[in-house]
Amino acid sequence: MPVIKSMEELEKIRKQAKDMINLRVDNETKTRIVVGMGTCGIAAGARPVMLAILDELKKRNITNVIVTETGCIGLCQYEPLVDVIQPDHPKVTYVNMNPEKAREIVVKHIINNQVVDEYVVPNI
Amino acid sequence: MRELSLHILDVVQNSLGAKASVIEINIEENIKKDLLIIEIKDNGSGMDEKMTKKVMDPFFTTRTTRKVGLGIPLFVHAAKSCGGDFKIQSEKGKGTAIEASFVLSHIDRAPIGSMADTMVSLVAMRPDVDFVYRHCVGDQVFILDTQEIKKTLQEVPLNNPMVLDWIKRFIEDNLKEINGGA
């Protein structure tokens, strides 16, 4: 079984990751990305969207962002939904997400600080 | 839902909503009996008898944003349409357990799908909650217990990207192993 080897690897990861922690900022100053994970969200493809966001953040070595979840907010027809909440900014809700669009939001909104207007929830 | 692992992700949201701190997910593939059993147990707030009966009704939800709640009904439907069954047990203040069974070889049975993706999503979103995921195929067993991982990690958070990567690979490798290395 490769299990023992894996646990050794986890110990190595711990040592590497430990050095990163000190650089982290407080939770209040962090940006939050919230993925809709109700039944509607999951059925519409929220899981690959969330995994794409995590992957893009990892690739770009962004550690000051919290990725979290919420339930159904009643906009099921627009799922998968992704909220970006930055401190001192109004919340931005993106609709009809897919993994590619989600990656785009990480690059444009999180890194370049530009809201991607075309994916923002329409006024209803 | 195309995969049973998505149903699991969905039903676990109920446990999270019920403020559970430990959530157990058991999957048993019994080839001899041609049976697949998925069990999810939590130590959340639980429900009284009246409410437990209601959750199978699609027009029941605790939410106020809309009038339907489809998580459990969809899962029940998935089980029952493959010759299986669905049970729910709950006690106020103690927690809830659900069990869905499926005929393993039933033509309409959805694939289990990526449990690695489901577990990584859960751990990434809620590193504060402990998850115990147990998967049996025949007499082969694999267990992922985030409490143990946390012990090894010490001060490193469970949702660290490198740790999440490791969890994904750990699950995928071990599932391959218990499925006969295929």
Short mmCIF file of C-alpha atoms in Angstrom, two decimals:
data_model
loop_
_atom_site.label_atom_id
_atom_site.label_comp_id
_atom_site.label_asym_id
_atom_site.label_seq_id
_atom_site.Cartn_x
_atom_site.Cartn_y
_atom_site.Cartn_z
CA MET A 1 0.00 0.00 0.00
CA PRO A 2 1.29 3.48 -0.82
CA VAL A 3 -0.36 4.87 2.32
CA ILE A 4 2.77 5.10 4.45
CA LYS A 5 4.63 6.93 1.72
CA SER A 6 1.72 9.35 1.44
CA MET A 7 1.77 10.13 5.15
CA GLU A 8 5.50 10.85 4.92
CA GLU A 9 4.73 13.18 2.06
CA LEU A 10 2.13 14.96 4.19
CA GLU A 11 4.79 15.58 6.82
CA LYS A 12 6.99 17.17 4.13
CA ILE A 13 4.10 19.32 2.98
CA ARG A 14 3.61 20.47 6.55
CA LYS A 15 7.19 21.70 6.73
CA GLN A 16 6.88 23.56 3.44
CA ALA A 17 3.50 25.08 4.26
CA LYS A 18 4.57 26.17 7.73
CA ASP A 19 6.80 28.86 6.28
CA MET A 20 3.90 30.29 4.28
CA ILE A 21 1.61 30.76 7.25
CA ASN A 22 3.52 33.62 8.82
CA LEU A 23 2.98 35.68 5.70
CA ARG A 24 -0.76 35.38 5.94
CA VAL A 25 -2.94 38.30 6.91
CA ASP A 26 -5.87 38.46 9.26
CA ASN A 27 -9.22 37.09 8.15
CA GLU A 28 -10.88 40.53 8.21
CA THR A 29 -8.63 41.92 5.54
CA LYS A 30 -8.96 38.92 3.29
CA THR A 31 -10.99 38.72 0.12
CA ARG A 32 -13.68 36.06 0.19
CA ILE A 33 -14.86 34.04 -2.78
CA VAL A 34 -18.20 32.42 -2.03
CA VAL A 35 -19.52 29.59 -4.20
CA GLY A 36 -23.23 28.71 -4.17
CA MET A 37 -23.41 25.10 -3.00
CA GLY A 38 -27.12 24.48 -2.68
CA THR A 39 -28.74 21.61 -4.55
CA CYS A 40 -29.27 23.95 -7.50
CA GLY A 41 -25.64 25.08 -7.50
CA ILE A 42 -24.22 21.58 -7.26
CA ALA A 43 -26.54 20.29 -10.00
CA ALA A 44 -25.50 23.19 -12.25
CA GLY A 45 -21.80 22.49 -11.79
CA ALA A 46 -20.60 24.32 -8.67
CA ARG A 47 -18.08 21.63 -7.75
CA PRO A 48 -15.85 22.01 -10.84
CA VAL A 49 -16.19 25.81 -10.50
CA MET A 50 -14.95 25.69 -6.90
CA LEU A 51 -12.09 23.35 -7.82
CA ALA A 52 -11.09 25.61 -10.73
CA ILE A 53 -10.96 28.63 -8.38
CA LEU A 54 -8.83 26.72 -5.87
CA ASP A 55 -6.52 25.55 -8.65
CA GLU A 56 -6.12 29.01 -10.17
CA LEU A 57 -5.37 30.55 -6.75
CA LYS A 58 -2.80 27.84 -6.11
CA LYS A 59 -1.15 28.26 -9.52
CA ARG A 60 -0.79 31.98 -8.96
CA ASN A 61 0.31 31.52 -5.39
CA ILE A 62 -2.46 33.70 -3.94
CA THR A 63 -2.86 33.02 -0.24
CA ASN A 64 -4.84 36.01 1.00
CA VAL A 65 -8.17 34.77 -0.34
CA ILE A 66 -10.70 32.60 1.49
CA VAL A 67 -12.83 30.28 -0.62
CA THR A 68 -16.07 29.34 1.05
CA GLU A 69 -19.65 28.27 0.37
CA THR A 70 -23.21 29.35 0.76
CA GLY A 71 -26.54 27.62 0.23
CA CYS A 72 -29.27 28.48 -2.25
CA ILE A 73 -29.99 32.21 -2.34
CA GLY A 74 -33.01 31.91 -4.61
CA LEU A 75 -31.31 32.65 -7.91
CA CYS A 76 -31.27 29.00 -8.98
CA GLN A 77 -31.68 29.84 -12.67
CA TYR A 78 -28.35 31.69 -12.58
CA GLU A 79 -26.32 28.96 -10.86
CA PRO A 80 -23.45 28.32 -10.51
CA LEU A 81 -23.10 31.60 -8.63
CA VAL A 82 -19.86 33.06 -7.33
CA ASP A 83 -19.64 36.07 -5.01
CA VAL A 84 -16.47 38.09 -4.64
CA ILE A 85 -16.38 40.04 -1.41
CA GLN A 86 -13.44 42.39 -0.95
CA PRO A 87 -12.98 44.49 2.16
CA ASP A 88 -14.35 48.01 1.64
CA HIS A 89 -15.98 47.06 -1.66
CA PRO A 90 -19.58 46.14 -2.43
CA LYS A 91 -20.19 42.45 -3.01
CA VAL A 92 -20.06 41.36 -6.66
CA THR A 93 -22.18 38.40 -7.74
CA TYR A 94 -21.20 36.48 -10.86
CA VAL A 95 -23.73 34.21 -12.57
CA ASN A 96 -23.78 31.18 -14.87
CA MET A 97 -20.24 30.31 -13.95
CA ASN A 98 -18.15 27.55 -15.42
CA PRO A 99 -14.54 26.60 -14.66
CA GLU A 100 -13.13 28.82 -17.46
CA LYS A 101 -15.11 31.91 -16.43
CA ALA A 102 -14.21 31.28 -12.79
CA ARG A 103 -10.50 31.26 -13.67
CA GLU A 104 -10.99 34.49 -15.59
CA ILE A 105 -12.52 36.08 -12.49
CA VAL A 106 -9.57 35.06 -10.36
CA VAL A 107 -7.20 36.69 -12.86
CA LYS A 108 -9.22 39.83 -13.64
CA HIS A 109 -11.05 40.56 -10.41
CA ILE A 110 -8.81 39.13 -7.70
CA ILE A 111 -5.44 39.91 -9.24
CA ASN A 112 -6.10 42.92 -11.48
CA ASN A 113 -8.93 44.36 -9.37
CA GLN A 114 -11.26 44.70 -12.33
CA VAL A 115 -14.86 43.57 -12.09
CA VAL A 116 -15.79 41.37 -15.06
CA ASP A 117 -19.01 43.21 -15.99
CA GLU A 118 -20.29 40.74 -18.54
CA TYR A 119 -20.67 37.97 -15.94
CA VAL A 120 -22.23 40.08 -13.19
CA VAL A 121 -25.80 39.31 -12.15
CA PRO A 122 -28.28 41.20 -14.32
CA ASN A 123 -30.55 43.74 -12.62
CA ILE A 124 -33.88 42.08 -12.01
CA MET B 1 -27.20 14.88 -10.59
CA ARG B 2 -24.90 12.89 -12.80
CA GLU B 3 -22.77 11.42 -10.03
CA LEU B 4 -23.61 9.97 -6.64
CA SER B 5 -20.64 11.92 -5.27
CA LEU B 6 -22.56 15.12 -6.12
CA HIS B 7 -25.55 13.89 -4.12
CA ILE B 8 -23.15 13.27 -1.25
CA LEU B 9 -21.74 16.80 -1.56
CA ASP B 10 -25.30 18.12 -1.52
CA VAL B 11 -26.61 16.09 1.41
CA VAL B 12 -23.52 16.95 3.47
CA GLN B 13 -24.53 20.61 3.07
CA ASN B 14 -27.56 19.75 5.21
CA SER B 15 -25.23 18.45 7.93
CA LEU B 16 -23.16 21.62 7.69
CA GLY B 17 -26.36 23.66 7.91
CA ALA B 18 -27.24 21.73 11.05
CA LYS B 19 -23.92 22.88 12.56
CA ALA B 20 -22.34 19.43 12.67
CA SER B 21 -18.71 19.28 13.79
CA VAL B 22 -18.10 15.67 12.74
CA ILE B 23 -19.53 14.19 9.56
CA GLU B 24 -19.08 10.56 8.59
CA ILE B 25 -19.45 9.39 5.02
CA ASN B 26 -19.52 5.64 4.46
CA ILE B 27 -19.62 4.02 1.05
CA GLU B 28 -19.86 0.28 0.77
CA GLU B 29 -19.67 -1.52 -2.54
CA ASN B 30 -20.80 -5.07 -1.88
CA ILE B 31 -20.23 -6.98 -5.06
CA LYS B 32 -21.45 -10.33 -3.69
CA LYS B 33 -24.79 -8.89 -2.62
CA ASP B 34 -24.84 -6.55 -5.65
CA LEU B 35 -25.47 -3.66 -3.31
CA LEU B 36 -24.14 -0.14 -2.95
CA ILE B 37 -24.76 1.61 0.35
CA ILE B 38 -24.10 5.26 1.03
CA GLU B 39 -24.40 6.43 4.58
CA ILE B 40 -23.96 9.94 5.93
CA LYS B 41 -24.00 10.57 9.68
CA ASP B 42 -23.58 13.83 11.52
CA ASN B 43 -23.62 15.15 15.05
CA GLY B 44 -25.57 18.26 14.07
CA SER B 45 -28.70 19.68 15.62
CA GLY B 46 -30.95 16.83 14.45
CA MET B 47 -34.68 16.98 13.83
CA ASP B 48 -37.81 15.88 15.63
CA GLU B 49 -39.96 13.09 14.23
CA LYS B 50 -42.39 15.40 12.50
CA MET B 51 -39.67 17.24 10.60
CA THR B 52 -37.79 14.02 9.75
CA LYS B 53 -40.86 12.82 7.89
CA LYS B 54 -41.20 16.08 6.05
CA VAL B 55 -37.70 16.27 4.53
CA MET B 56 -38.57 13.71 1.85
CA ASP B 57 -41.26 16.06 0.62
CA PRO B 58 -39.89 18.30 -2.16
CA PHE B 59 -42.14 21.10 -0.99
CA PHE B 60 -40.53 21.25 2.39
CA THR B 61 -37.49 23.35 3.18
CA THR B 62 -36.16 25.22 6.19
CA ARG B 63 -35.02 27.98 3.88
CA THR B 64 -36.97 31.14 3.42
CA THR B 65 -35.55 32.18 0.05
CA ARG B 66 -37.70 29.75 -1.89
CA LYS B 67 -40.38 27.16 -1.39
CA VAL B 68 -38.76 23.90 -2.49
CA GLY B 69 -36.00 21.71 -1.06
CA LEU B 70 -34.78 19.09 -3.48
CA GLY B 71 -31.58 17.73 -1.95
CA ILE B 72 -33.04 14.74 -0.09
CA PRO B 73 -35.91 14.05 -2.55
CA LEU B 74 -33.44 13.84 -5.45
CA PHE B 75 -31.25 11.42 -3.52
CA VAL B 76 -34.28 9.31 -2.55
CA HIS B 77 -35.34 9.24 -6.18
CA ALA B 78 -31.85 8.18 -7.32
CA ALA B 79 -31.91 5.26 -4.86
CA LYS B 80 -35.45 4.14 -5.50
CA SER B 81 -35.10 4.23 -9.26
CA CYS B 82 -32.26 1.69 -8.99
CA GLY B 83 -34.09 -0.88 -6.90
CA GLY B 84 -32.71 0.65 -3.72
CA ASP B 85 -34.10 2.23 -0.61
CA PHE B 86 -33.63 5.31 1.55
CA LYS B 87 -33.74 5.63 5.32
CA ILE B 88 -33.39 8.62 7.57
CA GLN B 89 -32.98 8.68 11.32
CA SER B 90 -32.69 11.76 13.39
CA GLU B 91 -32.82 12.83 16.97
CA LYS B 92 -33.13 16.40 18.14
CA GLY B 93 -29.85 17.53 19.67
CA LYS B 94 -27.96 14.39 18.67
CA GLY B 95 -27.67 14.37 14.90
CA THR B 96 -28.96 12.79 11.74
CA ALA B 97 -28.08 9.67 9.78
CA ILE B 98 -29.21 8.84 6.29
CA GLU B 99 -28.69 5.66 4.36
CA ALA B 100 -29.28 5.23 0.64
CA SER B 101 -28.96 1.84 -0.99
CA PHE B 102 -28.71 0.98 -4.66
CA VAL B 103 -28.57 -2.20 -6.71
CA LEU B 104 -24.91 -1.98 -7.71
CA SER B 105 -25.36 -3.36 -11.21
CA HIS B 106 -28.65 -1.53 -11.93
CA ILE B 107 -28.58 0.03 -15.38
CA ASP B 108 -29.92 3.35 -14.07
CA ARG B 109 -27.47 3.64 -11.21
CA ALA B 110 -25.38 6.78 -11.59
CA PRO B 111 -21.62 6.28 -11.21
CA ILE B 112 -20.16 7.19 -7.83
CA GLY B 113 -18.05 9.77 -9.65
CA SER B 114 -15.16 11.66 -8.14
CA MET B 115 -15.21 11.30 -4.36
CA ALA B 116 -11.80 13.00 -4.36
CA ASP B 117 -13.40 16.15 -5.83
CA THR B 118 -16.29 16.00 -3.37
CA MET B 119 -14.01 15.60 -0.36
CA VAL B 120 -11.59 18.30 -1.51
CA SER B 121 -14.50 20.72 -2.02
CA LEU B 122 -15.83 19.97 1.46
CA VAL B 123 -12.47 20.27 3.20
CA ALA B 124 -11.60 23.45 1.29
CA MET B 125 -14.88 25.12 2.25
CA ARG B 126 -15.08 23.89 5.81
CA PRO B 127 -11.64 23.08 7.24
CA ASP B 128 -13.12 23.58 10.72
CA VAL B 129 -15.38 20.53 10.37
CA ASP B 130 -14.05 16.99 10.78
CA PHE B 131 -14.82 14.56 8.00
CA VAL B 132 -14.43 10.81 8.20
CA TYR B 133 -14.75 9.18 4.80
CA ARG B 134 -14.77 5.41 4.70
CA HIS B 135 -14.97 3.46 1.46
CA CYS B 136 -15.20 -0.34 1.25
CA VAL B 137 -15.01 -2.43 -1.89
CA GLY B 138 -15.50 -6.08 -0.92
CA ASP B 139 -13.14 -6.62 2.01
CA GLN B 140 -10.84 -3.74 1.07
CA VAL B 141 -11.24 -0.59 3.14
CA PHE B 142 -9.95 2.94 2.79
CA ILE B 143 -10.41 5.61 5.45
CA LEU B 144 -9.73 9.32 5.24
CA ASP B 145 -10.01 10.99 8.62
CA THR B 146 -9.35 14.72 8.65
CA GLN B 147 -8.83 14.61 12.43
CA GLU B 148 -5.73 12.46 11.85
CA ILE B 149 -4.52 14.68 9.04
CA LYS B 150 -4.92 17.70 11.30
CA LYS B 151 -2.75 15.97 13.93
CA THR B 152 0.03 15.48 11.40
CA LEU B 153 -0.32 19.01 10.06
CA GLN B 154 -0.35 20.71 13.46
CA GLU B 155 -0.50 24.47 12.83
CA VAL B 156 -0.83 24.16 9.05
CA PRO B 157 -4.47 24.62 8.00
CA LEU B 158 -6.27 21.79 6.24
CA ASN B 159 -7.28 24.06 3.37
CA ASN B 160 -3.71 24.90 2.44
CA PRO B 161 -3.49 24.36 -1.35
CA MET B 162 -0.64 21.86 -1.04
CA VAL B 163 -2.57 19.88 1.55
CA LEU B 164 -5.72 19.88 -0.62
CA ASP B 165 -3.63 18.55 -3.50
CA TRP B 166 -2.30 15.82 -1.28
CA ILE B 167 -5.82 14.87 -0.11
CA LYS B 168 -6.99 14.59 -3.71
CA ARG B 169 -4.10 12.33 -4.67
CA PHE B 170 -4.39 10.33 -1.44
CA ILE B 171 -8.06 9.54 -2.14
CA GLU B 172 -7.53 8.79 -5.82
CA ASP B 173 -4.56 6.47 -5.17
CA ASN B 174 -6.28 4.61 -2.39
CA LEU B 175 -9.55 4.17 -4.27
CA LYS B 176 -7.56 2.71 -7.15
CA GLU B 177 -5.86 0.41 -4.71
CA ILE B 178 -9.06 -0.92 -3.11
CA ASN B 179 -10.59 -1.33 -6.55
CA GLY B 180 -7.84 -3.80 -7.36
CA GLY B 181 -5.28 -1.33 -8.68
CA ALA B 182 -7.17 -0.95 -11.95
#
